[in-house]
Amino acid sequence: MTDAVSSGGTPPEPHAPDLRASDADRERVVEVLRDAVAEGRLDMEEFEERLEATYKARTYGELAPITRDLPTAGVVAPAVSLVKEPVESGGWAERIVGGEGSSASAVAVMSGFQRKGRWTVPKRFNCFAFWGGGEIDLREAYFADREVEINCIAVMGGMSVIVPPGVEVVVRGVGIMGGFDQREEGVPGDPGAPRVIVTGFAFWGGVGVERKVTRAERQRLKEERRQEKLDRRATRRELPESHREVLDQHRELMRALRDERRERHEERRDLHRERHEERRELQRERRDARRQERGRRRDDEY
């Protein structure tokens, strides 16, 4: 196979995304990542994530997005201006990267598939499930275009499309004895955010669309609320200890306790919901296994 990666560490060329990558190709991408860490372009967490993705990559199309935002051999990094310029609000611009997607399709036949984490969604992603299911998580994904299409074919199976807040969703799927979730359709998107169109066909199955924040964002919001409470308590300790102020402190403390109890209740409810979903998934797998066994028996009888 022709080596499409230059000896200087240049990442794979976009004109051969489907060609299989060699160990040498992956090692050259690793060298680019090591240089980026040494220059301060990547922190260790990002380096570890990209390193893992590099060794998992099988084609040039999967290797290319890993170093797309890093300077390589023969490419001069742009000069950094010392004049403060206005920055574009939001982070959607950097997530619409163009080019080819890192994965164009997925198939689940009496099994399942997942597309999640930092992957690049192509302009059209096709997926098929027969007696199985799949999860397409776009919360940390990059997008090859400002408008992408997720085409889902579900036959006696189910799929789940998870989008982050701010993304516009359009559902155009058709269901026969099944359906497409329409709850997130019509919610306006953020300026510059991508548009996700969910199309396809469901027969004795369904396609769900959910809007969720990432676990890291949920933890960040929780820490912000906790810090606000600590700041309020610190402020209360600095106030003079008059009778009225003590009463105000007592009311604020009771309000904080109620908020904490409410948060604990919400956490328990979320945990219960997750466990319930796990049980439903286990029941679905068992039901699919029984269907598969009945199909085998019918085949043996014939």
Short mmCIF file of C-alpha atoms in Angstrom, two decimals:
data_model
loop_
_atom_site.label_atom_id
_atom_site.label_comp_id
_atom_site.label_asym_id
_atom_site.label_seq_id
_atom_site.Cartn_x
_atom_site.Cartn_y
_atom_site.Cartn_z
CA MET A 1 0.00 0.00 0.00
CA THR A 2 1.26 3.50 -0.84
CA ASP A 3 2.33 5.45 2.21
CA ALA A 4 0.14 8.56 2.11
CA VAL A 5 1.84 10.15 5.12
CA SER A 6 5.03 12.10 4.51
CA SER A 7 8.18 11.22 6.41
CA GLY A 8 8.12 14.60 8.14
CA GLY A 9 5.05 13.75 10.19
CA THR A 10 2.40 15.25 7.94
CA PRO A 11 -1.03 13.68 8.65
CA PRO A 12 -2.84 11.59 6.01
CA GLU A 13 -4.07 13.35 2.88
CA PRO A 14 -7.87 13.82 2.68
CA HIS A 15 -8.11 12.31 -0.81
CA ALA A 16 -7.68 8.72 0.54
CA PRO A 17 -9.84 8.56 3.69
CA ASP A 18 -10.86 4.93 3.20
CA LEU A 19 -7.36 3.50 2.81
CA ARG A 20 -6.09 1.44 5.75
CA ALA A 21 -3.45 3.15 7.89
CA SER A 22 -0.21 1.40 8.85
CA ASP A 23 1.61 1.31 12.19
CA ALA A 24 4.13 3.77 10.75
CA ASP A 25 1.30 6.19 9.88
CA ARG A 26 0.03 6.04 13.45
CA GLU A 27 3.52 6.59 14.88
CA ARG A 28 3.99 9.73 12.75
CA VAL A 29 0.71 11.11 14.08
CA VAL A 30 1.93 10.33 17.62
CA GLU A 31 5.08 12.37 16.90
CA VAL A 32 2.92 15.36 15.93
CA LEU A 33 0.99 15.00 19.20
CA ARG A 34 4.20 14.80 21.25
CA ASP A 35 5.50 17.99 19.62
CA ALA A 36 2.19 19.71 20.37
CA VAL A 37 2.45 18.77 24.07
CA ALA A 38 6.04 20.01 24.25
CA GLU A 39 4.99 23.35 22.68
CA GLY A 40 2.02 23.75 25.03
CA ARG A 41 -0.63 23.34 22.32
CA LEU A 42 -2.18 20.33 24.09
CA ASP A 43 -2.52 19.50 27.78
CA MET A 44 -1.90 15.98 29.03
CA GLU A 45 -5.61 15.07 29.13
CA GLU A 46 -6.07 16.06 25.47
CA PHE A 47 -2.84 14.29 24.53
CA GLU A 48 -4.00 11.04 26.17
CA GLU A 49 -7.41 11.21 24.49
CA ARG A 50 -5.89 11.81 21.04
CA LEU A 51 -3.21 9.19 21.62
CA GLU A 52 -5.87 6.59 22.39
CA ALA A 53 -7.84 7.62 19.28
CA THR A 54 -4.66 7.35 17.18
CA TYR A 55 -3.95 3.76 18.16
CA LYS A 56 -7.61 2.85 17.61
CA ALA A 57 -7.71 4.42 14.12
CA ARG A 58 -7.88 2.00 11.20
CA THR A 59 -8.06 4.33 8.18
CA TYR A 60 -6.61 7.67 7.08
CA GLY A 61 -10.07 9.19 7.45
CA GLU A 62 -9.99 8.37 11.18
CA LEU A 63 -6.43 9.68 11.62
CA ALA A 64 -6.89 13.01 9.83
CA PRO A 65 -9.17 14.77 12.41
CA ILE A 66 -6.75 14.00 15.26
CA THR A 67 -4.14 16.55 14.06
CA ARG A 68 -6.36 18.80 11.96
CA ASP A 69 -5.97 21.72 14.40
CA LEU A 70 -2.19 21.26 14.92
CA PRO A 71 0.68 22.65 12.80
CA THR A 72 2.72 19.94 11.06
CA ALA A 73 6.05 19.73 9.26
CA GLY A 74 6.27 22.29 6.46
CA VAL A 75 3.36 24.33 7.88
CA VAL A 76 4.18 27.55 9.74
CA ALA A 77 1.93 28.35 12.70
CA PRO A 78 0.19 31.73 12.43
CA ALA A 79 1.72 34.61 14.34
CA VAL A 80 0.02 35.51 17.60
CA SER A 81 -1.22 39.10 17.70
CA LEU A 82 -0.58 41.06 20.91
CA VAL A 83 -3.61 43.27 20.22
CA LYS A 84 -6.78 42.02 21.88
CA GLU A 85 -9.44 41.36 19.25
CA PRO A 86 -13.16 40.73 19.86
CA VAL A 87 -13.83 36.99 20.07
CA GLU A 88 -16.78 35.27 18.48
CA SER A 89 -19.31 34.26 21.13
CA GLY A 90 -19.85 30.55 21.67
CA GLY A 91 -17.68 27.63 20.66
CA TRP A 92 -19.63 26.29 17.69
CA ALA A 93 -17.31 27.73 15.03
CA GLU A 94 -14.39 25.56 16.13
CA ARG A 95 -16.57 22.44 16.12
CA ILE A 96 -17.58 22.79 12.44
CA VAL A 97 -14.34 21.52 10.92
CA GLY A 98 -15.34 20.60 7.34
CA GLY A 99 -13.76 17.72 5.46
CA GLU A 100 -14.85 14.11 5.82
CA GLY A 101 -16.43 12.48 8.82
CA SER A 102 -14.51 10.00 10.94
CA SER A 103 -17.37 7.50 10.58
CA ALA A 104 -19.97 7.42 7.80
CA SER A 105 -22.21 4.49 8.81
CA ALA A 106 -23.09 1.93 11.48
CA VAL A 107 -24.92 -1.41 11.40
CA ALA A 108 -26.43 -3.49 14.23
CA VAL A 109 -27.98 -6.87 13.43
CA MET A 110 -29.10 -8.56 16.66
CA SER A 111 -26.44 -6.43 18.37
CA GLY A 112 -25.67 -2.79 19.06
CA PHE A 113 -23.38 0.09 18.09
CA GLN A 114 -22.22 3.38 19.57
CA ARG A 115 -20.81 6.58 18.17
CA LYS A 116 -19.82 8.88 21.02
CA GLY A 117 -17.01 11.05 22.31
CA ARG A 118 -14.88 13.24 20.03
CA TRP A 119 -15.72 12.05 16.55
CA THR A 120 -16.49 13.97 13.34
CA VAL A 121 -20.06 13.69 12.05
CA PRO A 122 -20.16 13.56 8.22
CA LYS A 123 -22.69 15.49 6.15
CA ARG A 124 -24.77 12.29 6.03
CA PHE A 125 -24.49 9.46 8.55
CA ASN A 126 -26.38 6.23 7.73
CA CYS A 127 -27.25 3.66 10.38
CA PHE A 128 -29.26 0.43 10.32
CA ALA A 129 -30.55 -1.71 13.19
CA PHE A 130 -32.36 -5.05 12.91
CA TRP A 131 -33.29 -6.66 16.23
CA GLY A 132 -30.72 -4.42 17.79
CA GLY A 133 -30.02 -0.86 18.80
CA GLY A 134 -27.60 2.00 18.53
CA GLU A 135 -26.56 5.24 20.23
CA ILE A 136 -25.40 8.30 18.30
CA ASP A 137 -24.04 10.83 20.79
CA LEU A 138 -23.24 14.29 19.36
CA ARG A 139 -22.50 16.10 22.63
CA GLU A 140 -18.71 16.10 22.15
CA ALA A 141 -18.67 15.59 18.39
CA TYR A 142 -17.28 17.80 15.63
CA PHE A 143 -19.29 18.45 12.47
CA ALA A 144 -18.19 18.22 8.84
CA ASP A 145 -20.81 20.80 7.85
CA ARG A 146 -23.18 23.31 9.46
CA GLU A 147 -26.07 21.02 8.48
CA VAL A 148 -25.74 17.24 8.91
CA GLU A 149 -28.22 14.41 8.33
CA ILE A 150 -28.61 11.32 10.52
CA ASN A 151 -30.45 8.68 8.48
CA CYS A 152 -31.83 5.92 10.74
CA ILE A 153 -33.39 2.64 9.56
CA ALA A 154 -34.79 0.67 12.51
CA VAL A 155 -36.52 -2.68 11.96
CA MET A 156 -37.67 -4.27 15.23
CA GLY A 157 -34.96 -2.26 16.92
CA GLY A 158 -34.27 1.16 18.35
CA MET A 159 -31.83 4.03 18.10
CA SER A 160 -31.07 7.03 20.27
CA VAL A 161 -29.73 10.36 18.96
CA ILE A 162 -28.32 12.60 21.72
CA VAL A 163 -27.65 16.26 20.89
CA PRO A 164 -26.17 19.03 23.06
CA PRO A 165 -28.12 22.14 24.05
CA GLY A 166 -28.06 24.84 21.38
CA VAL A 167 -28.28 22.51 18.37
CA GLU A 168 -31.36 22.81 16.14
CA VAL A 169 -33.09 19.47 15.47
CA VAL A 170 -35.40 18.62 12.56
CA VAL A 171 -37.14 15.21 12.50
CA ARG A 172 -38.37 13.88 9.15
CA GLY A 173 -38.53 10.14 9.78
CA VAL A 174 -41.47 7.86 8.96
CA GLY A 175 -42.73 5.17 11.35
CA ILE A 176 -44.94 2.14 10.73
CA MET A 177 -45.93 0.46 13.99
CA GLY A 178 -43.04 2.51 15.34
CA GLY A 179 -42.11 6.15 15.53
CA PHE A 180 -39.63 9.02 15.64
CA ASP A 181 -39.34 11.20 18.73
CA GLN A 182 -40.51 14.73 17.88
CA ARG A 183 -40.07 16.38 21.31
CA GLU A 184 -36.86 18.27 20.50
CA GLU A 185 -38.04 19.57 17.14
CA GLY A 186 -38.84 23.26 16.95
CA VAL A 187 -36.40 24.33 19.69
CA PRO A 188 -34.39 27.26 18.23
CA GLY A 189 -30.65 26.74 17.98
CA ASP A 190 -27.83 29.03 19.06
CA PRO A 191 -26.29 31.41 16.49
CA GLY A 192 -23.68 29.53 14.50
CA ALA A 193 -24.73 26.13 15.88
CA PRO A 194 -25.09 23.17 13.51
CA ARG A 195 -28.46 21.84 12.35
CA VAL A 196 -29.15 18.11 12.76
CA ILE A 197 -31.77 16.52 10.49
CA VAL A 198 -32.99 13.08 11.61
CA THR A 199 -34.52 11.08 8.75
CA GLY A 200 -35.21 7.43 8.04
CA PHE A 201 -37.75 4.67 8.57
CA ALA A 202 -38.89 2.72 11.64
CA PHE A 203 -40.85 -0.53 11.43
CA TRP A 204 -41.75 -2.10 14.78
CA GLY A 205 -39.08 0.08 16.25
CA GLY A 206 -38.31 3.63 17.23
CA VAL A 207 -35.81 6.46 17.03
CA GLY A 208 -35.46 8.69 20.07
CA VAL A 209 -33.98 12.19 20.14
CA GLU A 210 -32.72 13.60 23.46
CA ARG A 211 -31.04 16.84 24.44
CA LYS A 212 -28.47 16.46 27.23
CA VAL A 213 -25.45 18.27 28.60
CA THR A 214 -22.20 16.38 29.03
CA ARG A 215 -21.28 14.91 32.37
CA ALA A 216 -18.42 17.42 32.71
CA GLU A 217 -20.80 20.36 32.09
CA ARG A 218 -23.29 18.97 34.62
CA GLN A 219 -20.50 18.70 37.20
CA ARG A 220 -19.33 22.24 36.41
CA LEU A 221 -22.82 23.67 36.99
CA LYS A 222 -23.07 21.76 40.25
CA GLU A 223 -19.73 23.15 41.42
CA GLU A 224 -20.84 26.69 40.50
CA ARG A 225 -24.00 26.35 42.62
CA ARG A 226 -21.96 24.97 45.51
CA GLN A 227 -19.46 27.84 45.29
CA GLU A 228 -22.29 30.38 45.26
CA LYS A 229 -23.63 28.89 48.50
CA LEU A 230 -20.17 29.02 50.09
CA ASP A 231 -19.82 32.66 49.04
CA ARG A 232 -23.22 33.51 50.56
CA ARG A 233 -22.27 31.82 53.83
CA ALA A 234 -18.92 33.67 53.94
CA THR A 235 -20.75 36.95 53.36
CA ARG A 236 -23.18 36.18 56.18
CA ARG A 237 -20.31 35.57 58.62
CA GLU A 238 -18.92 39.05 57.87
CA LEU A 239 -22.17 40.87 58.76
CA PRO A 240 -22.73 42.44 62.22
CA GLU A 241 -24.49 40.13 64.66
CA SER A 242 -27.68 42.12 65.24
CA HIS A 243 -30.97 40.34 66.00
CA ARG A 244 -32.51 41.08 62.59
CA GLU A 245 -29.40 39.95 60.75
CA VAL A 246 -29.34 36.70 62.72
CA LEU A 247 -32.90 36.06 61.62
CA ASP A 248 -31.93 36.78 58.02
CA GLN A 249 -29.03 34.35 58.32
CA HIS A 250 -31.34 31.71 59.73
CA ARG A 251 -33.76 32.15 56.82
CA GLU A 252 -30.90 31.95 54.31
CA LEU A 253 -29.55 28.83 55.99
CA MET A 254 -32.96 27.15 55.83
CA ARG A 255 -33.24 28.08 52.18
CA ALA A 256 -29.78 26.59 51.52
CA LEU A 257 -30.75 23.39 53.34
CA ARG A 258 -33.90 23.13 51.23
CA ASP A 259 -31.82 23.60 48.09
CA GLU A 260 -29.42 20.87 49.22
CA ARG A 261 -32.29 18.49 49.96
CA ARG A 262 -33.78 19.29 46.55
CA GLU A 263 -30.44 18.59 44.87
CA ARG A 264 -30.07 15.29 46.72
CA HIS A 265 -33.59 14.36 45.67
CA GLU A 266 -32.80 15.22 42.04
CA GLU A 267 -29.59 13.18 42.20
CA ARG A 268 -31.46 10.17 43.63
CA ARG A 269 -34.14 10.58 40.96
CA ASP A 270 -31.50 10.72 38.21
CA LEU A 271 -29.80 7.64 39.67
CA HIS A 272 -33.12 5.83 39.81
CA ARG A 273 -33.85 6.81 36.21
CA GLU A 274 -30.43 5.57 35.07
CA ARG A 275 -30.94 2.25 36.87
CA HIS A 276 -34.41 1.97 35.38
CA GLU A 277 -32.98 2.56 31.90
CA GLU A 278 -30.31 -0.08 32.55
CA ARG A 279 -32.97 -2.57 33.60
CA ARG A 280 -35.02 -1.76 30.52
CA GLU A 281 -31.96 -2.25 28.35
CA LEU A 282 -31.26 -5.61 30.02
CA GLN A 283 -34.88 -6.68 29.52
CA ARG A 284 -34.68 -5.58 25.88
CA GLU A 285 -31.53 -7.65 25.37
CA ARG A 286 -33.15 -10.68 26.97
CA ARG A 287 -36.26 -10.20 24.85
CA ASP A 288 -34.12 -9.97 21.72
CA ALA A 289 -32.28 -13.11 22.75
CA ARG A 290 -35.58 -14.97 23.19
CA ARG A 291 -36.73 -13.80 19.78
CA GLN A 292 -33.49 -14.96 18.28
CA GLU A 293 -33.86 -18.36 19.97
CA ARG A 294 -37.44 -18.72 18.71
CA GLY A 295 -36.25 -17.85 15.21
CA ARG A 296 -33.60 -20.54 15.41
CA ARG A 297 -36.13 -23.08 16.56
CA ARG A 298 -38.45 -22.22 13.70
CA ASP A 299 -35.56 -22.60 11.28
CA ASP A 300 -34.72 -25.99 12.78
CA GLU A 301 -38.34 -27.12 12.43
CA TYR A 302 -38.38 -26.21 8.76
#
